[in-house]
mmCIF file of C-alpha atoms in Angstrom:
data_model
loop_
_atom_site.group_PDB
_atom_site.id
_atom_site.type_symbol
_atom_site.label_atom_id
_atom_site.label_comp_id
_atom_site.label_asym_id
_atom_site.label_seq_id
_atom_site.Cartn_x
_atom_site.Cartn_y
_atom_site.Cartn_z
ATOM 1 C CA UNK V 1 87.345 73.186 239.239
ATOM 2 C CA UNK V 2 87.835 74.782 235.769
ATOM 3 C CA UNK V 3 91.470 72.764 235.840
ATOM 4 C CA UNK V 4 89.223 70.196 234.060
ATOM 5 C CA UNK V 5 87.364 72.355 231.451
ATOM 6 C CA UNK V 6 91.210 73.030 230.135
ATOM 7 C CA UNK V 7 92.556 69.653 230.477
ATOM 8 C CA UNK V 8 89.512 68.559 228.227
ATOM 9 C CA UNK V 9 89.943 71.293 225.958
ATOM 10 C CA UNK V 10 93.850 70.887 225.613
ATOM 11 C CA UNK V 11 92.517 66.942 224.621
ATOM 12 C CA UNK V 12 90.099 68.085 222.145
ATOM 13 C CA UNK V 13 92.228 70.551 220.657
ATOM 14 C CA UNK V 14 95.079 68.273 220.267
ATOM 15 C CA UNK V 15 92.884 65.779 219.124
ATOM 16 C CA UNK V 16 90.664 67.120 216.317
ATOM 17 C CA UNK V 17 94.867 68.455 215.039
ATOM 18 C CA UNK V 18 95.885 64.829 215.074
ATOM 19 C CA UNK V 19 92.880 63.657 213.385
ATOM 20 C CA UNK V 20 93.041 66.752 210.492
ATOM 21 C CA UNK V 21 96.570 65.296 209.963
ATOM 22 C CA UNK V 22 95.871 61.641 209.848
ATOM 23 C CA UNK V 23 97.936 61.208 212.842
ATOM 24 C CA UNK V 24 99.027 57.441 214.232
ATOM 25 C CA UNK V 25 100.043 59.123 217.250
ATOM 26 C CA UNK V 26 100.134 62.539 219.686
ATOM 27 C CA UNK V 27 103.642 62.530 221.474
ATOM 28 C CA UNK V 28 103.852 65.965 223.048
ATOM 29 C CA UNK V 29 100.992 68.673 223.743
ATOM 30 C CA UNK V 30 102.928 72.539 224.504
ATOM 31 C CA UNK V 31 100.808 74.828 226.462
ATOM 32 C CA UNK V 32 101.900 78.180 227.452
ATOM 33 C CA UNK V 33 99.918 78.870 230.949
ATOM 34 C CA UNK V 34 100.084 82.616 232.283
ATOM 35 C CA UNK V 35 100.641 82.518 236.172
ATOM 36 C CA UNK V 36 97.730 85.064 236.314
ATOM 37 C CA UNK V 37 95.002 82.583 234.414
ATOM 38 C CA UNK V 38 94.794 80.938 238.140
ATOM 39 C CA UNK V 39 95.307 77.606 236.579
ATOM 40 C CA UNK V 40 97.374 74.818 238.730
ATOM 41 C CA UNK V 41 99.512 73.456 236.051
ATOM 42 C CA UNK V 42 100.465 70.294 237.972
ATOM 43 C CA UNK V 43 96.477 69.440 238.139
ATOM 44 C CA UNK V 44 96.166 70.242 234.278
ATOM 45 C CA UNK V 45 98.095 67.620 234.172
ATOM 46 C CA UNK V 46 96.871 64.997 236.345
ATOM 47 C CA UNK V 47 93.357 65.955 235.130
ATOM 48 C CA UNK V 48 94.658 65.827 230.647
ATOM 49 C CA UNK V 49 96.342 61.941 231.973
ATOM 50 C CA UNK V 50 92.874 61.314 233.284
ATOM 51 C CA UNK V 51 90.991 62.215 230.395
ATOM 52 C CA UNK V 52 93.661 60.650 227.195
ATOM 53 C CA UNK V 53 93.271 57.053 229.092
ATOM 54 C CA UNK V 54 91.168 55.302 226.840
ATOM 55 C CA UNK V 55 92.192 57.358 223.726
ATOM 56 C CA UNK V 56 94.699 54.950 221.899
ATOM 57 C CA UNK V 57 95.567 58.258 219.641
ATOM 58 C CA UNK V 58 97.066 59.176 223.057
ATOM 59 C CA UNK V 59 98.187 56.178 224.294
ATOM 60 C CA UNK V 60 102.122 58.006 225.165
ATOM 61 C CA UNK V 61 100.714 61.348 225.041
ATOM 62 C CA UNK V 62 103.010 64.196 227.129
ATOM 63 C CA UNK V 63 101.352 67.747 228.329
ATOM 64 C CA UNK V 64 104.355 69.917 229.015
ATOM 65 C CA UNK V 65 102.951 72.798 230.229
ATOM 66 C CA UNK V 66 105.103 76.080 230.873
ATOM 67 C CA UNK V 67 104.128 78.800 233.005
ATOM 68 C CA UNK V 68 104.480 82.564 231.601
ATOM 69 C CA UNK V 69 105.333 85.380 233.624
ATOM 70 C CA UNK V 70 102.779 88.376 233.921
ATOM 71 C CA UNK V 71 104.155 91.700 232.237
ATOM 72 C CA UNK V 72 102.416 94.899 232.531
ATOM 73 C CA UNK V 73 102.441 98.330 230.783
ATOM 74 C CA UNK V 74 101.179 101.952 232.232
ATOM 75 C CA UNK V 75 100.611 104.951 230.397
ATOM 76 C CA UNK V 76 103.404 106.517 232.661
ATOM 77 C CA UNK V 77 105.893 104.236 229.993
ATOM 78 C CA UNK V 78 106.296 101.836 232.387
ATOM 79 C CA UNK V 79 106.573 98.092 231.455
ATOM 80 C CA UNK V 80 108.054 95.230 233.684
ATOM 81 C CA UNK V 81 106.026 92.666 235.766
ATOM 82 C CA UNK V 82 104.291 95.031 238.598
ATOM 83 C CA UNK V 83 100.451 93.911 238.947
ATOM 84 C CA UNK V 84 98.920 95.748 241.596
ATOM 85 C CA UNK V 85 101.043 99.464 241.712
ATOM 86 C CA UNK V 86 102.919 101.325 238.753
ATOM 87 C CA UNK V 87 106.113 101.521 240.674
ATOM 88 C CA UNK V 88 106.340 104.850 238.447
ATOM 89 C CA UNK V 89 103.434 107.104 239.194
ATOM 90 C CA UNK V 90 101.312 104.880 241.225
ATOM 91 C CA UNK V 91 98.487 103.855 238.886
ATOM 92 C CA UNK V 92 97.119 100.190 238.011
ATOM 93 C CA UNK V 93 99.177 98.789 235.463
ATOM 94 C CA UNK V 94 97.505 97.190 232.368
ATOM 95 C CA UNK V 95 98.546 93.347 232.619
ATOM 96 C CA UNK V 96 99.396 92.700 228.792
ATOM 97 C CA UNK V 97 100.867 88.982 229.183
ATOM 98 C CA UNK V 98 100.668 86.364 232.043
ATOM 99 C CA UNK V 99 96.893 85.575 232.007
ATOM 100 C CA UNK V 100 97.067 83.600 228.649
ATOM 101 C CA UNK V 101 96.599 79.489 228.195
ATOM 102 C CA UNK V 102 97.442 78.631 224.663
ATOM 103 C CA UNK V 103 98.631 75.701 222.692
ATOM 104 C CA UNK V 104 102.197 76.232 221.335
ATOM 105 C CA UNK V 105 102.826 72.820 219.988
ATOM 106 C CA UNK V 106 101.483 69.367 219.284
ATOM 107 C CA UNK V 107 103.983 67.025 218.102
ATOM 108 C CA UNK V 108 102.098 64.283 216.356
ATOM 109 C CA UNK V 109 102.969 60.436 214.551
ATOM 110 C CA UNK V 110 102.145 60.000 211.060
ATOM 111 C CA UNK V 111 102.265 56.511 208.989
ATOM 112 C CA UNK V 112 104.904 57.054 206.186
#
C-alpha cells in the first residue's frame, strides 16, 4: 500500500513549507500524479484526510490531485502517448512524462 507512503509525504512536504513560512494555515495541497506512477488518486486522498486529522495547521486542508497523461518519445521521431508499441517502426517507446508525483502548489495562511 505505498498510497500511504505518498499521502504522508505530500503531509510532510506541505508541512515543513507551511512551517518555513510561518503559516496560520494550509488551504490547498496541488499534486500532479502521472497515470503510470500506479498511484490511486482517490485513496491519496482518503489516506492525506487520514493523516492531517489532528494537525490544526491542517485543520481545512484540500489535496487536489490531478492526474497527468503518459507521453512517450522513440528514436524513430515519434512522440504522442503510445506505451507499449512505437506505432512508427515498432520499437518500445521511451515514456518521458506520466510516471511523475510532484507537488505543484501549496496555498498557505499567513497572520498579517
Amino acid at each position: 500500500m505505498h498510497e500511504y507512503s505518498i499521502a504522508y509525504d505530500l503531509y510532510a512536504t506541505a508541512r515543513k513549507a507551511a512551517l518555513d513560512n510561518q503559516a496560520t494555515k494550509v488551504k490547498k495541497i496541488r499534486v500532479d500524479i502521472g497515470k503510470m506512477a500506479m498511484v490511486n488518486p482517490d485513496q491519496v486522498i482518503f489516506l492525506f484526510d487520514t493523516i492531517k486529522e489532528d494537525d490544526p495547521l491542517f485543520a481545512t486542508a484540500e489535496l487536489a490531485c490531478t492526474e497527468i497523461e503518459p507521453e512517450t518519445r522513440c528514436p524513430c521521431g515519434y512522440a504522442g502517448n503510445e506505451i507499449y508499441v512505437c506505432p512508427k517502426c515498432g520499437a518500445l517507446p521511451e515514456v518521458v512524462r506520466g510516471r511523475e508525483i510532484v507537488v505543484t502548489n501549496v496555498e498557505i495562511e499567513v497572520a498579517d
